[in-house]
CSV table of C-alpha atoms and ligand atoms in Angstrom, one decimal:
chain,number,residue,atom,x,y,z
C,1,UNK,CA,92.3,100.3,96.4
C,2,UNK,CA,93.1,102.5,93.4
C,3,UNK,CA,91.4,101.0,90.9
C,4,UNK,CA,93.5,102.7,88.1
C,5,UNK,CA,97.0,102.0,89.3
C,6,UNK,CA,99.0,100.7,86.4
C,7,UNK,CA,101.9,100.2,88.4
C,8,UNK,CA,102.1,96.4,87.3
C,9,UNK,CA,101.6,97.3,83.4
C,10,UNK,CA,103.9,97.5,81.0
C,11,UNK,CA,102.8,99.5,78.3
C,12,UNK,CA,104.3,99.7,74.6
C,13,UNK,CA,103.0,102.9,73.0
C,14,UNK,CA,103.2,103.4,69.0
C,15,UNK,CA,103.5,106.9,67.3
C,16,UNK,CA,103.9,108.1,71.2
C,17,UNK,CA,105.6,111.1,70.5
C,18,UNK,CA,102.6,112.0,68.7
C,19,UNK,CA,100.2,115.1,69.4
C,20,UNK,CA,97.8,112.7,71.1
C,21,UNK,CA,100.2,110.0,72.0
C,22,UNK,CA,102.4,112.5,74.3
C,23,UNK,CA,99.4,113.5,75.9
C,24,UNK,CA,98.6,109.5,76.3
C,25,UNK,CA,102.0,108.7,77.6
C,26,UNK,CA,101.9,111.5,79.9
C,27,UNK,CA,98.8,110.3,81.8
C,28,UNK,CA,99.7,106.6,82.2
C,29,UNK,CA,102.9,107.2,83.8
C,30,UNK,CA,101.0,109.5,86.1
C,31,UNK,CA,99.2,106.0,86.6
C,32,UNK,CA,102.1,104.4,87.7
C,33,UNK,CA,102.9,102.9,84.7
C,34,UNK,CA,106.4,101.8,83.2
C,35,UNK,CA,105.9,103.0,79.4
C,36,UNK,CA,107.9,102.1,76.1
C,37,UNK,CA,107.3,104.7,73.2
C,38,UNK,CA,107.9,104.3,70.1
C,39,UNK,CA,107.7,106.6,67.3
C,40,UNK,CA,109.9,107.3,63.5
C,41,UNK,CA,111.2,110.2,65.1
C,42,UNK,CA,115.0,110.5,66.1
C,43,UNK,CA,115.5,110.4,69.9
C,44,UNK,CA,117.0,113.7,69.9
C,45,UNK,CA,113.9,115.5,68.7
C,46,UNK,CA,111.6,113.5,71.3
C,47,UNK,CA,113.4,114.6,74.4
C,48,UNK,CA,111.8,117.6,73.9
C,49,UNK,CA,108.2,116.2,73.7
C,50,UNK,CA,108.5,113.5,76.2
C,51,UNK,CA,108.7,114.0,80.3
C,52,UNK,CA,111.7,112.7,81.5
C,53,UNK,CA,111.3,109.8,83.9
C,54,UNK,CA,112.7,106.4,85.1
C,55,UNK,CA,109.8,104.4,83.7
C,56,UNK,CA,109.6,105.9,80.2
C,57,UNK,CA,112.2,104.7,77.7
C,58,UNK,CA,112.3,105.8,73.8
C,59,UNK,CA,112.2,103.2,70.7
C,60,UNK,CA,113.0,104.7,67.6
C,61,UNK,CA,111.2,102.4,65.0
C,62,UNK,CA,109.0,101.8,61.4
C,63,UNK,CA,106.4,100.0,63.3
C,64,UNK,CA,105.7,98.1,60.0
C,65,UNK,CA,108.7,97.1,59.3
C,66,UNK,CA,108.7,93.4,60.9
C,67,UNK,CA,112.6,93.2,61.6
C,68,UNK,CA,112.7,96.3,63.4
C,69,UNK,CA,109.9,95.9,65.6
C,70,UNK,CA,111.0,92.1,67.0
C,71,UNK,CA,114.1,93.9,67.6
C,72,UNK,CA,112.4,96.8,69.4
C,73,UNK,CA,110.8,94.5,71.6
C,74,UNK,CA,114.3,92.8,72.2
C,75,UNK,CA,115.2,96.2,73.8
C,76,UNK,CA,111.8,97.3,75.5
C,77,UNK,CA,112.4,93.8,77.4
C,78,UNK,CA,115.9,94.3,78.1
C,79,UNK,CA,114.8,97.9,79.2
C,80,UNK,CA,111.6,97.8,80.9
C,81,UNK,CA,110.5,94.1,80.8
C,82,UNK,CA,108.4,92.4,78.3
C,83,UNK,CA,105.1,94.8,77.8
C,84,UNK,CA,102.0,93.1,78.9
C,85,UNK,CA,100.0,95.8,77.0
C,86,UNK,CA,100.8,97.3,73.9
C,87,UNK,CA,98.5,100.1,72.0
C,88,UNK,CA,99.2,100.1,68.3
C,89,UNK,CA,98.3,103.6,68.1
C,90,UNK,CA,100.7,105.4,65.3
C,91,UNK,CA,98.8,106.6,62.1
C,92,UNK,CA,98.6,108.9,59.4
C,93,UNK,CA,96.1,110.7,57.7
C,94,UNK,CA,95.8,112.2,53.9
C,95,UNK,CA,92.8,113.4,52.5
C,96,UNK,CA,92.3,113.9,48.7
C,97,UNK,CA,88.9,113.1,46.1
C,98,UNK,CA,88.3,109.2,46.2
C,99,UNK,CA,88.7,110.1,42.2
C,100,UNK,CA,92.2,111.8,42.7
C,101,UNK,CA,93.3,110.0,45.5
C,102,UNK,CA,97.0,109.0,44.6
C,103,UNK,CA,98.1,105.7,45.2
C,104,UNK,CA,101.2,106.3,46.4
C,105,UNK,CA,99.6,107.9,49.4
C,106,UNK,CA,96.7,105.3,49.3
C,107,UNK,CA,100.1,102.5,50.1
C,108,UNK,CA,101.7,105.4,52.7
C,109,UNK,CA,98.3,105.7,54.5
C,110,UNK,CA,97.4,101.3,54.5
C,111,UNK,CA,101.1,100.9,56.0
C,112,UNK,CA,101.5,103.0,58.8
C,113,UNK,CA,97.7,102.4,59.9
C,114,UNK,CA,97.3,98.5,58.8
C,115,UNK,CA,100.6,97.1,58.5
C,116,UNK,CA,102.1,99.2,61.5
C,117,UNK,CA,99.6,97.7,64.3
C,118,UNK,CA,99.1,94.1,62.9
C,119,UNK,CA,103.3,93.9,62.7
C,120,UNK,CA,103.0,95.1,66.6
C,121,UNK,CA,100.0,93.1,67.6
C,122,UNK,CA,101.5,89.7,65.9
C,123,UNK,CA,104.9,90.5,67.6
C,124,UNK,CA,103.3,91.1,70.9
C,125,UNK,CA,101.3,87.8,70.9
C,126,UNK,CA,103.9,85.9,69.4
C,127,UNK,CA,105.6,86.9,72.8
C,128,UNK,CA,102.5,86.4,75.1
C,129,UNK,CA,102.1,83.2,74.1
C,130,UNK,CA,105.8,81.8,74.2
C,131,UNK,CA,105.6,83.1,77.8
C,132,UNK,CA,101.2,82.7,78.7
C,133,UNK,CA,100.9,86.4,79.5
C,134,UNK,CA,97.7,87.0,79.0
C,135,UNK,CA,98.5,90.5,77.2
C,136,UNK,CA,95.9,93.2,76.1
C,137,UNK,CA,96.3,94.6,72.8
C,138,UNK,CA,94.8,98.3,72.0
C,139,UNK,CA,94.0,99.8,69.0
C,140,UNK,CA,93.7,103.0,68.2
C,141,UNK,CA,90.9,103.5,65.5
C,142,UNK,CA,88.1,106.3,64.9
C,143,UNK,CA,84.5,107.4,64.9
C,144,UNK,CA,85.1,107.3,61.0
C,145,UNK,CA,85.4,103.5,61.4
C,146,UNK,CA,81.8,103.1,60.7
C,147,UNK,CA,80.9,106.5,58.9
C,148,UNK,CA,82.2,108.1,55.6
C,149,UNK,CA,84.0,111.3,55.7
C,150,UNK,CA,84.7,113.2,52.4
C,151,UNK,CA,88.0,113.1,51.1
C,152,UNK,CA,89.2,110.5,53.5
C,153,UNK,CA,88.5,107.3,52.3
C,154,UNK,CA,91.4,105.4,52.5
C,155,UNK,CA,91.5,106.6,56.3
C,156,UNK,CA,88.3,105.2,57.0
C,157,UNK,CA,88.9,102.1,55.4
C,158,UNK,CA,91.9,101.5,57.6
C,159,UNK,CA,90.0,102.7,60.4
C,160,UNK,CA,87.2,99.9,59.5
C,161,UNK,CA,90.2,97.5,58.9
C,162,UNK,CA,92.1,98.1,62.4
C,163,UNK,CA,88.2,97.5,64.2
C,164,UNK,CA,88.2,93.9,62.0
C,165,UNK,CA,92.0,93.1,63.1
C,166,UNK,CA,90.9,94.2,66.9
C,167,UNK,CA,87.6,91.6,66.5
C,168,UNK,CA,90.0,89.0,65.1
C,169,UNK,CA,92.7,89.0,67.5
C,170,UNK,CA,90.2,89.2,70.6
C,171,UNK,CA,88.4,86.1,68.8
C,172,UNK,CA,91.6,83.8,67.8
C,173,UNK,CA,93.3,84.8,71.2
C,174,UNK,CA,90.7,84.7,74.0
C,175,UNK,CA,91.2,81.2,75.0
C,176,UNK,CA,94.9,82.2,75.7
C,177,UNK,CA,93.8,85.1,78.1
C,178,UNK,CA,94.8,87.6,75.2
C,179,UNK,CA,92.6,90.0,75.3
C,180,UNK,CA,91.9,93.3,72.5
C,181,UNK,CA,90.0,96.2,72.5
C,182,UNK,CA,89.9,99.4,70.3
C,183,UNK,CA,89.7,103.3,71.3
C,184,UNK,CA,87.8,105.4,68.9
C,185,UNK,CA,88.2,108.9,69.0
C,186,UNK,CA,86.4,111.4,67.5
C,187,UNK,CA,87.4,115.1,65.9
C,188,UNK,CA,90.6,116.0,68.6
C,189,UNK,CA,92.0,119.7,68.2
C,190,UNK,CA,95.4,117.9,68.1
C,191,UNK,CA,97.7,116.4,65.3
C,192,UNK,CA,96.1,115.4,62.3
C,193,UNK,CA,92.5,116.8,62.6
C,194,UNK,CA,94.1,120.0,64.0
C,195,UNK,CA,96.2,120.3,60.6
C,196,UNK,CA,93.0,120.1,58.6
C,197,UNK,CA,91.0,122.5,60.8
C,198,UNK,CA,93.3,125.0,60.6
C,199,UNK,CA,93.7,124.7,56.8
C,200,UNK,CA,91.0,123.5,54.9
C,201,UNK,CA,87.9,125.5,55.3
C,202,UNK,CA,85.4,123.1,54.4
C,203,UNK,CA,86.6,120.4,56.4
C,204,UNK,CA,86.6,123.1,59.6
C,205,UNK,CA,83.0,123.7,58.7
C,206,UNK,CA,81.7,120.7,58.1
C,207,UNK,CA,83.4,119.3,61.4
C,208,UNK,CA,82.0,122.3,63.7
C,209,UNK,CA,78.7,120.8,62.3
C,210,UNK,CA,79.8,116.8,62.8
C,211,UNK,CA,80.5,117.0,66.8
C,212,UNK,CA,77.3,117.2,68.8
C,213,UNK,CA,78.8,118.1,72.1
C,214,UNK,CA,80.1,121.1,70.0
C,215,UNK,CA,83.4,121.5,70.6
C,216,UNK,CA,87.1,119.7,69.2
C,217,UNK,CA,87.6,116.8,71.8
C,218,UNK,CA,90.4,117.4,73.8
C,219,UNK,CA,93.8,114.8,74.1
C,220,UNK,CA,93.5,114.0,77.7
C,221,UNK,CA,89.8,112.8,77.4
C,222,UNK,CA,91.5,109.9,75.1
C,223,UNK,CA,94.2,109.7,77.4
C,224,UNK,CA,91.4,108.9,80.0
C,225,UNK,CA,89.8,106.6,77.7
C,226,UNK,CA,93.0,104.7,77.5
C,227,UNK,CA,93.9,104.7,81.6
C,228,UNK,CA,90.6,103.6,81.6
C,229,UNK,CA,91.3,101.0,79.3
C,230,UNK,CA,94.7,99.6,80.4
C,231,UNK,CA,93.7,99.1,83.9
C,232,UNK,CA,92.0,96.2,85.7
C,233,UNK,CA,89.0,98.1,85.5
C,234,UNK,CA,88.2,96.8,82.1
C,235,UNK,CA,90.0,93.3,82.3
C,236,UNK,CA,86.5,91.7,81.0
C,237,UNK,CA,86.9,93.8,78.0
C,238,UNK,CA,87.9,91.9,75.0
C,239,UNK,CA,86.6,92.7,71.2
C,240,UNK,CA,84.9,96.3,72.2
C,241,UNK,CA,85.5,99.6,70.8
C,242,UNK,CA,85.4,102.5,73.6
C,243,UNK,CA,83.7,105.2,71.2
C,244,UNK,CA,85.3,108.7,73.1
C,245,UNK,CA,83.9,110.8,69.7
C,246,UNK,CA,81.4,113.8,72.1
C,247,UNK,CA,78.8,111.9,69.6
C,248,UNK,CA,80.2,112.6,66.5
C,249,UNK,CA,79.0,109.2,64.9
C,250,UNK,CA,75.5,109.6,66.3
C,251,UNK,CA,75.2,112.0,62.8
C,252,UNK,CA,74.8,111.6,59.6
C,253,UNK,CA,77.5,113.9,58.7
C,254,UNK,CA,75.8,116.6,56.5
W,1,LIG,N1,93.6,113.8,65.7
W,1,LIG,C1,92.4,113.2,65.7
W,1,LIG,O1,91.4,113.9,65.6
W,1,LIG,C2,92.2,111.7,65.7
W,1,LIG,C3,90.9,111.2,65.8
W,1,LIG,C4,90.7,109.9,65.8
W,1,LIG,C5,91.8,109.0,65.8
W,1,LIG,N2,93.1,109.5,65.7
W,1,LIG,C6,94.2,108.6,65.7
W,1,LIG,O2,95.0,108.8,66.8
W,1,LIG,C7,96.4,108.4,66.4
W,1,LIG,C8,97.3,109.6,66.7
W,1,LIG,O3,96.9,110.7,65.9
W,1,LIG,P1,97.5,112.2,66.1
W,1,LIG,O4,96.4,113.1,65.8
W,1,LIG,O5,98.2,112.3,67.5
W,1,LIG,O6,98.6,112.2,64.9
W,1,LIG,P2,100.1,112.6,64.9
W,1,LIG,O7,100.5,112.7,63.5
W,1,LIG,O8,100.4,113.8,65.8
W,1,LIG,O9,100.8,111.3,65.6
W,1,LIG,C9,101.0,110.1,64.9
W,1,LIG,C10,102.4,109.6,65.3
W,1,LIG,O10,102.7,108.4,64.7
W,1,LIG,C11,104.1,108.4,64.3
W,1,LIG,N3,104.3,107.4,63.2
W,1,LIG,C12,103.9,107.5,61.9
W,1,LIG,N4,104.3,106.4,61.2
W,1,LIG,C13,104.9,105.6,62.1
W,1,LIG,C14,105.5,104.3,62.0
W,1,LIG,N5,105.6,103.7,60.8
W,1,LIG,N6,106.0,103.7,63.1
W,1,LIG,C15,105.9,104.4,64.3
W,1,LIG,N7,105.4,105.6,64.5
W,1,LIG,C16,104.9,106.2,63.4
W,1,LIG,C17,104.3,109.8,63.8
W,1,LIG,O11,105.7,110.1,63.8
W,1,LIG,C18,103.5,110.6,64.9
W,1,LIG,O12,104.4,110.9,66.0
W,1,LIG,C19,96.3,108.0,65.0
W,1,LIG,O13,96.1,106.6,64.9
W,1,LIG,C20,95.0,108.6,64.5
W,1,LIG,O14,94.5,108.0,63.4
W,1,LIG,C21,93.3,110.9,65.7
């Protein structure tokens, strides 16, 4: 038996086109898995990122924006079927002085991370339970959940809040075979830490220091994390956070 065939999942993938989520995406189909991503970006500029194959259809979508997602999931079932798991993985990062943080950004950030994957996760269990499919909802949080990181505040705090959502809907679901687990990352020379590495000094020194295993974690040991995950392998999982982070929040930072 292979323990981490997918072939009977149907997996909904926020922010997908992503520098991580591409790299995600990638592996589960390899997994046998049908796969619906969905990302802000316009179709034509994902064909380029994406691999082209049978089971992997593109959803153009605000993931917080309510009306668009039900739709969304109108079409992923039309497509592919209704998803039995869906990853609320999109987000966004900004980093600025708690003290000169602007609030416009502070509202950018608390939507795309928050909004974006309670809007998907209440869709997706709206849907479960209409049909009982005892779904698994995934969320993609941080290491930075539970330790502060200069100048990113507001990130960590919707990091925090995504682990709370994840303990709430594994605890108000359970008894409907709903099921909710979180991946937490760690420093990943991809996307949004790799922007900051490359141009802020002090944030490339101070995260050289952060990661005991010593080196930027790569996207495919998160990809693992979320075969791992997704698979029947981890079907008594429900209200855990899979920390993938090389140790990072083992430290005190400084
Ligand atoms: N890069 C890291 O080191 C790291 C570490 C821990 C956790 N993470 C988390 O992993 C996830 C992906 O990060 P990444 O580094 O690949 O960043 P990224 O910016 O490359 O990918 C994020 C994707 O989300 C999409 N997106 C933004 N707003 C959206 C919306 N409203 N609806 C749908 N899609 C939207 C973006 O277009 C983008 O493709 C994020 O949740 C991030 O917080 C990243």
């Amino acid at each position: 038996m292979n323990t981490l065939d997918l072939s009977d999942k149907i997996i909904l993938i926020t922010g997908g086109a992503g520098a991580i989520g591409q790299v995600i995406v990638r592996r589960l189909l390899e997994h046998g898995a049908a796969v619906a991503v969905n990302d802000v970006l316009p179709k034509e500029e994902v064909k380029a990122i994406l691999p082209q194959s049978e089971r992997l259809r593109y959803f153009q979508a605000d993931a917080a924006h309510a009306e668009s997602v039900a739709a969304m999931f109108d079409a992923v079932e039309s497509a592919l079927g209704l998803p039995n798991v869906a990853c609320c993985h999109a987000g966004m990062v900004a980093a600025h002085p708690v003290t000169a943080y602007p609030l416009s950004e502070y509202d950018k950030l608390m939507e795309v991370n928050v909004r974006a994957a309670f809007v998907v996760a209440q869709e997706a269990a709206r849907r479960w339970i209409a049909r009982s499919v005892a779904g698994h909802l995934i969320f993609t949080t941080s290491w930075v959940q539970d330790v502060p990181w200069p100048e990113i505040t507001p990130y960590t705090m919707s990091k925090s809040a995504m682990k709370a959502m994840m303990r709430g809907f594994a605890r108000e679901l359970a008894d409907k075979g709903i099921r909710a687990n979180a991946i937490a990352p760690g420093i990943v020379g991809v996307g949004l830490a790799k922007r900051q590495w490359d141009t802020d000094p002090s944030y490339r020194a101070r995260a050289a220091k952060a990661i005991p295993l010593g080196y930027l974690q790569t996207p495919e040991s998160v990809a693992d994390a979320f075969v791992f995950l997704c698979s029947d392998m981890a079907s008594y999982m429900t209200g855990a956070t899979l920390l993938v982070d090389g140790g990072c929040s083992l430290y005190p930072m400084d």
